[in-house]
PDB file of C-alpha atoms in Angstrom:
ATOM      1  CA  UNK A   1       0.014   0.104  -0.014  1.00  0.00           C
ATOM      2  CA  UNK A   2       3.137   2.762   1.042  1.00  0.00           C
ATOM      3  CA  UNK A   3       4.559   1.726  -2.434  1.00  0.00           C
ATOM      4  CA  UNK A   4       0.929   2.642  -4.204  1.00  0.00           C
ATOM      5  CA  UNK A   5       1.276   6.228  -2.398  1.00  0.00           C
ATOM      6  CA  UNK A   6       4.597   6.764  -2.968  1.00  0.00           C
ATOM      7  CA  UNK A   7       4.116   6.172  -6.968  1.00  0.00           C
ATOM      8  CA  UNK A   8       1.157   8.501  -6.649  1.00  0.00           C
ATOM      9  CA  UNK A   9       2.993  11.085  -5.142  1.00  0.00           C
ATOM     10  CA  UNK A  10       5.870  10.813  -7.563  1.00  0.00           C
ATOM     11  CA  UNK A  11       3.310  10.796 -10.378  1.00  0.00           C
ATOM     12  CA  UNK A  12       1.596  14.102  -8.774  1.00  0.00           C
ATOM     13  CA  UNK A  13       5.114  15.822  -8.225  1.00  0.00           C
ATOM     14  CA  UNK A  14       5.798  15.225 -11.961  1.00  0.00           C
ATOM     15  CA  UNK A  15       2.416  16.255 -13.036  1.00  0.00           C
ATOM     16  CA  UNK A  16       2.993  19.743 -11.038  1.00  0.00           C
ATOM     17  CA  UNK A  17       6.439  20.068 -12.091  1.00  0.00           C
ATOM     18  CA  UNK A  18       5.303  19.949 -15.660  1.00  0.00           C
ATOM     19  CA  UNK A  19       2.516  22.174 -15.300  1.00  0.00           C
ATOM     20  CA  UNK A  20       5.156  24.869 -13.846  1.00  0.00           C
ATOM     21  CA  UNK A  21       7.426  24.202 -16.679  1.00  0.00           C
ATOM     22  CA  UNK A  22       7.351  26.796 -19.403  1.00  0.00           C
ATOM     23  CA  UNK A  23       8.126  24.411 -22.617  1.00  0.00           C
ATOM     24  CA  UNK A  24       8.904  26.779 -25.669  1.00  0.00           C
ATOM     25  CA  UNK A  25       6.632  26.553 -28.350  1.00  0.00           C
ATOM     26  CA  UNK A  26       7.223  27.271 -31.933  1.00  0.00           C
ATOM     27  CA  UNK A  27       5.165  30.135 -33.248  1.00  0.00           C
ATOM     28  CA  UNK A  28       3.107  28.625 -35.902  1.00  0.00           C
ATOM     29  CA  UNK A  29       2.163  30.349 -39.316  1.00  0.00           C
ATOM     30  CA  UNK A  30       0.274  28.658 -42.015  1.00  0.00           C
ATOM     31  CA  UNK A  31       0.111  29.727 -45.485  1.00  0.00           C
ATOM     32  CA  UNK A  32      -3.263  30.778 -44.882  1.00  0.00           C
ATOM     33  CA  UNK A  33      -1.966  33.053 -42.201  1.00  0.00           C
ATOM     34  CA  UNK A  34       0.633  34.779 -44.349  1.00  0.00           C
ATOM     35  CA  UNK A  35      -2.084  35.293 -46.820  1.00  0.00           C
ATOM     36  CA  UNK A  36      -3.918  37.246 -44.315  1.00  0.00           C
ATOM     37  CA  UNK A  37      -1.264  39.286 -43.221  1.00  0.00           C
ATOM     38  CA  UNK A  38      -0.455  39.809 -47.148  1.00  0.00           C
ATOM     39  CA  UNK A  39      -3.839  40.770 -48.380  1.00  0.00           C
ATOM     40  CA  UNK A  40      -5.058  42.387 -45.081  1.00  0.00           C
ATOM     41  CA  UNK A  41      -1.785  44.322 -43.616  1.00  0.00           C
ATOM     42  CA  UNK A  42      -4.062  47.393 -43.164  1.00  0.00           C
ATOM     43  CA  UNK A  43      -6.875  45.470 -41.378  1.00  0.00           C
ATOM     44  CA  UNK A  44      -5.687  44.978 -38.039  1.00  0.00           C
ATOM     45  CA  UNK A  45      -8.409  42.922 -37.006  1.00  0.00           C
ATOM     46  CA  UNK A  46      -8.303  40.614 -39.743  1.00  0.00           C
ATOM     47  CA  UNK A  47      -4.408  40.426 -40.140  1.00  0.00           C
ATOM     48  CA  UNK A  48      -4.443  39.788 -36.117  1.00  0.00           C
ATOM     49  CA  UNK A  49      -6.542  36.301 -36.915  1.00  0.00           C
ATOM     50  CA  UNK A  50      -3.352  35.200 -38.820  1.00  0.00           C
ATOM     51  CA  UNK A  51      -1.549  33.543 -35.773  1.00  0.00           C
ATOM     52  CA  UNK A  52       0.943  36.825 -35.684  1.00  0.00           C
ATOM     53  CA  UNK A  53      -0.468  39.932 -33.200  1.00  0.00           C
ATOM     54  CA  UNK A  54      -0.897  43.572 -34.794  1.00  0.00           C
ATOM     55  CA  UNK A  55       2.656  45.096 -32.830  1.00  0.00           C
ATOM     56  CA  UNK A  56       2.636  48.678 -34.341  1.00  0.00           C
ATOM     57  CA  UNK A  57       2.714  50.856 -37.548  1.00  0.00           C
ATOM     58  CA  UNK A  58       5.586  53.518 -38.093  1.00  0.00           C
ATOM     59  CA  UNK A  59       7.080  55.553 -40.943  1.00  0.00           C
ATOM     60  CA  UNK A  60       9.241  58.092 -42.355  1.00  0.00           C
ATOM     61  CA  UNK A  61       9.577  61.037 -44.341  1.00  0.00           C
ATOM     62  CA  UNK A  62      12.777  62.001 -46.247  1.00  0.00           C
ATOM     63  CA  UNK A  63      12.197  64.342 -48.501  1.00  0.00           C
ATOM     64  CA  UNK A  64       9.732  63.995 -51.194  1.00  0.00           C
ATOM     65  CA  UNK A  65       9.733  60.013 -50.312  1.00  0.00           C
ATOM     66  CA  UNK A  66       7.272  58.849 -47.506  1.00  0.00           C
ATOM     67  CA  UNK A  67       7.180  55.481 -46.065  1.00  0.00           C
ATOM     68  CA  UNK A  68       4.968  53.646 -43.629  1.00  0.00           C
ATOM     69  CA  UNK A  69       5.657  50.312 -42.054  1.00  0.00           C
ATOM     70  CA  UNK A  70       2.893  47.803 -40.868  1.00  0.00           C
ATOM     71  CA  UNK A  71       4.590  45.298 -37.835  1.00  0.00           C
ATOM     72  CA  UNK A  72       3.097  42.096 -36.405  1.00  0.00           C
ATOM     73  CA  UNK A  73       4.479  39.142 -34.384  1.00  0.00           C
ATOM     74  CA  UNK A  74       5.019  36.907 -32.025  1.00  0.00           C
ATOM     75  CA  UNK A  75       7.645  36.824 -28.831  1.00  0.00           C
ATOM     76  CA  UNK A  76       8.858  40.082 -29.866  1.00  0.00           C
ATOM     77  CA  UNK A  77       8.974  43.712 -28.364  1.00  0.00           C
ATOM     78  CA  UNK A  78       9.453  47.325 -29.916  1.00  0.00           C
ATOM     79  CA  UNK A  79      12.810  48.735 -29.401  1.00  0.00           C
ATOM     80  CA  UNK A  80      14.333  51.751 -29.937  1.00  0.00           C
ATOM     81  CA  UNK A  81      13.723  54.412 -32.674  1.00  0.00           C
ATOM     82  CA  UNK A  82      16.065  54.554 -35.652  1.00  0.00           C
ATOM     83  CA  UNK A  83      16.220  56.265 -38.738  1.00  0.00           C
ATOM     84  CA  UNK A  84      13.757  54.057 -40.441  1.00  0.00           C
ATOM     85  CA  UNK A  85      11.556  53.189 -37.832  1.00  0.00           C
ATOM     86  CA  UNK A  86      11.362  50.985 -34.682  1.00  0.00           C
ATOM     87  CA  UNK A  87      13.661  47.909 -34.509  1.00  0.00           C
ATOM     88  CA  UNK A  88      11.739  44.801 -33.419  1.00  0.00           C
ATOM     89  CA  UNK A  89      13.812  42.761 -30.484  1.00  0.00           C
ATOM     90  CA  UNK A  90      13.345  39.026 -29.942  1.00  0.00           C
ATOM     91  CA  UNK A  91      11.791  38.036 -26.008  1.00  0.00           C
ATOM     92  CA  UNK A  92      12.076  34.405 -27.044  1.00  0.00           C
ATOM     93  CA  UNK A  93      13.978  31.961 -28.977  1.00  0.00           C
ATOM     94  CA  UNK A  94      11.014  31.344 -31.063  1.00  0.00           C
ATOM     95  CA  UNK A  95      10.549  35.153 -32.103  1.00  0.00           C
ATOM     96  CA  UNK A  96       8.871  35.801 -35.444  1.00  0.00           C
ATOM     97  CA  UNK A  97       7.556  38.966 -36.941  1.00  0.00           C
ATOM     98  CA  UNK A  98       6.205  40.068 -40.233  1.00  0.00           C
ATOM     99  CA  UNK A  99       6.571  43.827 -41.565  1.00  0.00           C
ATOM    100  CA  UNK A 100       4.779  45.279 -44.726  1.00  0.00           C
ATOM    101  CA  UNK A 101       6.102  48.255 -45.779  1.00  0.00           C
ATOM    102  CA  UNK A 102       4.660  50.698 -48.408  1.00  0.00           C
ATOM    103  CA  UNK A 103       6.871  53.460 -50.479  1.00  0.00           C
ATOM    104  CA  UNK A 104       7.831  53.811 -53.975  1.00  0.00           C
ATOM    105  CA  UNK A 105       7.025  50.265 -53.811  1.00  0.00           C
ATOM    106  CA  UNK A 106       5.553  47.329 -51.748  1.00  0.00           C
ATOM    107  CA  UNK A 107       7.977  45.378 -49.463  1.00  0.00           C
ATOM    108  CA  UNK A 108       7.160  42.653 -47.396  1.00  0.00           C
ATOM    109  CA  UNK A 109       9.440  40.162 -44.907  1.00  0.00           C
ATOM    110  CA  UNK A 110       9.459  37.561 -42.307  1.00  0.00           C
ATOM    111  CA  UNK A 111      11.913  37.458 -39.599  1.00  0.00           C
ATOM    112  CA  UNK A 112      12.192  34.209 -37.795  1.00  0.00           C
ATOM    113  CA  UNK A 113      14.813  34.023 -34.413  1.00  0.00           C
ATOM    114  CA  UNK A 114      15.092  30.507 -34.876  1.00  0.00           C
ATOM    115  CA  UNK A 115      16.642  28.822 -38.227  1.00  0.00           C
ATOM    116  CA  UNK A 116      14.532  25.630 -37.438  1.00  0.00           C
ATOM    117  CA  UNK A 117      11.133  27.722 -37.113  1.00  0.00           C
ATOM    118  CA  UNK A 118      12.132  29.690 -40.597  1.00  0.00           C
ATOM    119  CA  UNK A 119      12.564  26.388 -42.133  1.00  0.00           C
ATOM    120  CA  UNK A 120       9.250  24.558 -40.629  1.00  0.00           C
ATOM    121  CA  UNK A 121       7.255  27.817 -42.269  1.00  0.00           C
ATOM    122  CA  UNK A 122       9.009  26.717 -45.504  1.00  0.00           C
ATOM    123  CA  UNK A 123       8.058  23.400 -45.138  1.00  0.00           C
ATOM    124  CA  UNK A 124       4.726  24.150 -44.166  1.00  0.00           C
ATOM    125  CA  UNK A 125       3.842  26.495 -47.124  1.00  0.00           C
ATOM    126  CA  UNK A 126       5.500  23.520 -49.658  1.00  0.00           C
ATOM    127  CA  UNK A 127       3.061  21.021 -48.035  1.00  0.00           C
ATOM    128  CA  UNK A 128       0.136  22.984 -50.394  1.00  0.00           C
ATOM    129  CA  UNK A 129      -0.345  22.851 -53.804  1.00  0.00           C
ATOM    130  CA  UNK A 130      -3.060  25.428 -53.871  1.00  0.00           C
ATOM    131  CA  UNK A 131      -5.163  27.487 -50.733  1.00  0.00           C
ATOM    132  CA  UNK A 132      -8.303  29.449 -50.272  1.00  0.00           C
ATOM    133  CA  UNK A 133      -8.247  32.854 -49.029  1.00  0.00           C
ATOM    134  CA  UNK A 134     -10.934  35.534 -49.277  1.00  0.00           C
ATOM    135  CA  UNK A 135     -12.674  33.714 -51.988  1.00  0.00           C
ATOM    136  CA  UNK A 136      -9.658  33.337 -54.272  1.00  0.00           C
ATOM    137  CA  UNK A 137      -7.561  30.322 -55.087  1.00  0.00           C
ATOM    138  CA  UNK A 138      -3.801  30.687 -54.455  1.00  0.00           C
ATOM    139  CA  UNK A 139      -1.424  28.059 -56.308  1.00  0.00           C
ATOM    140  CA  UNK A 140       2.256  27.427 -54.710  1.00  0.00           C
ATOM    141  CA  UNK A 141       4.644  27.178 -57.277  1.00  0.00           C
ATOM    142  CA  UNK A 142       8.075  26.343 -56.147  1.00  0.00           C
ATOM    143  CA  UNK A 143      10.874  27.013 -58.605  1.00  0.00           C
ATOM    144  CA  UNK A 144      14.664  26.013 -57.600  1.00  0.00           C
ATOM    145  CA  UNK A 145      17.427  28.374 -58.669  1.00  0.00           C
ATOM    146  CA  UNK A 146      21.372  28.405 -57.837  1.00  0.00           C
ATOM    147  CA  UNK A 147      20.747  30.431 -54.784  1.00  0.00           C
ATOM    148  CA  UNK A 148      17.928  28.249 -53.197  1.00  0.00           C
ATOM    149  CA  UNK A 149      14.445  27.375 -53.720  1.00  0.00           C
ATOM    150  CA  UNK A 150      11.835  30.217 -54.645  1.00  0.00           C
ATOM    151  CA  UNK A 151       8.449  29.922 -53.888  1.00  0.00           C
ATOM    152  CA  UNK A 152       5.853  31.682 -55.913  1.00  0.00           C
ATOM    153  CA  UNK A 153       2.235  32.334 -54.537  1.00  0.00           C
ATOM    154  CA  UNK A 154      -0.186  32.839 -57.883  1.00  0.00           C
ATOM    155  CA  UNK A 155      -3.668  33.490 -57.439  1.00  0.00           C
ATOM    156  CA  UNK A 156      -5.900  32.338 -60.373  1.00  0.00           C
ATOM    157  CA  UNK A 157      -8.654  34.318 -62.092  1.00  0.00           C
ATOM    158  CA  UNK A 158     -11.911  33.617 -61.517  1.00  0.00           C
ATOM    159  CA  UNK A 159     -12.323  31.664 -64.912  1.00  0.00           C
ATOM    160  CA  UNK A 160      -9.664  29.080 -63.412  1.00  0.00           C
ATOM    161  CA  UNK A 161      -7.989  29.144 -66.616  1.00  0.00           C
ATOM    162  CA  UNK A 162      -4.910  31.679 -66.208  1.00  0.00           C
ATOM    163  CA  UNK A 163      -3.360  33.192 -62.914  1.00  0.00           C
ATOM    164  CA  UNK A 164      -1.126  35.960 -61.403  1.00  0.00           C
ATOM    165  CA  UNK A 165       1.728  36.097 -59.090  1.00  0.00           C
ATOM    166  CA  UNK A 166       1.095  37.674 -55.941  1.00  0.00           C
ATOM    167  CA  UNK A 167       4.540  37.527 -54.388  1.00  0.00           C
ATOM    168  CA  UNK A 168       7.677  35.222 -54.337  1.00  0.00           C
ATOM    169  CA  UNK A 169       8.841  34.006 -50.885  1.00  0.00           C
ATOM    170  CA  UNK A 170      12.520  33.707 -51.030  1.00  0.00           C
ATOM    171  CA  UNK A 171      14.983  31.359 -49.007  1.00  0.00           C
ATOM    172  CA  UNK A 172      15.787  32.455 -45.483  1.00  0.00           C
ATOM    173  CA  UNK A 173      19.030  34.704 -44.797  1.00  0.00           C
ATOM    174  CA  UNK A 174      20.357  35.478 -41.655  1.00  0.00           C
ATOM    175  CA  UNK A 175      20.037  39.471 -41.386  1.00  0.00           C
ATOM    176  CA  UNK A 176      20.315  41.323 -37.823  1.00  0.00           C
ATOM    177  CA  UNK A 177      20.181  38.405 -35.953  1.00  0.00           C
ATOM    178  CA  UNK A 178      17.082  37.008 -37.483  1.00  0.00           C
ATOM    179  CA  UNK A 179      16.303  34.646 -40.631  1.00  0.00           C
ATOM    180  CA  UNK A 180      14.778  36.857 -43.189  1.00  0.00           C
ATOM    181  CA  UNK A 181      12.800  35.653 -45.572  1.00  0.00           C
ATOM    182  CA  UNK A 182      11.738  38.242 -48.130  1.00  0.00           C
ATOM    183  CA  UNK A 183       8.421  38.548 -49.902  1.00  0.00           C
ATOM    184  CA  UNK A 184       8.792  39.685 -53.349  1.00  0.00           C
ATOM    185  CA  UNK A 185       5.384  41.910 -53.904  1.00  0.00           C
ATOM    186  CA  UNK A 186       4.426  41.683 -57.374  1.00  0.00           C
ATOM    187  CA  UNK A 187       0.805  43.023 -57.169  1.00  0.00           C
TER     188      UNK A 187
END
């Protein structure tokens, strides 16, 4: 009988220990979440359902050039102000953030603190051949080039016979402590 009580106490101890131990979680961002961010970056309520939350909007003016940047993320915080807006700092090893900038052109990027998380995101996108969002169908077309694999995200026209490229997902590259995935915007 004592043995059963000790085993139960041990089991209870393990359960209590596990409940107070924080297990790092990988921020999951799906292809559908990325489409929300890319298509609805100005609609904070909609874009915040992507898996990343709205952090801030900033910008700069330099003579005739004016820019605005929308920032969404998880496990990051707003840092000090720089020449081109605020820096973004990680608060965990699984930090992730997304930026969408408007100036003379449109620019977007994803930043992952972990290279493994960046690679996992690429795998998640490649697990799809098409995705529905906002009543539209998006096709996933990977293309391998000398410097890595690029993923073209194309939007089908209503008739289903033709499509246009919305954006291209570049391979992750280390930049300023984050693994940056550039999103070349076509639309």
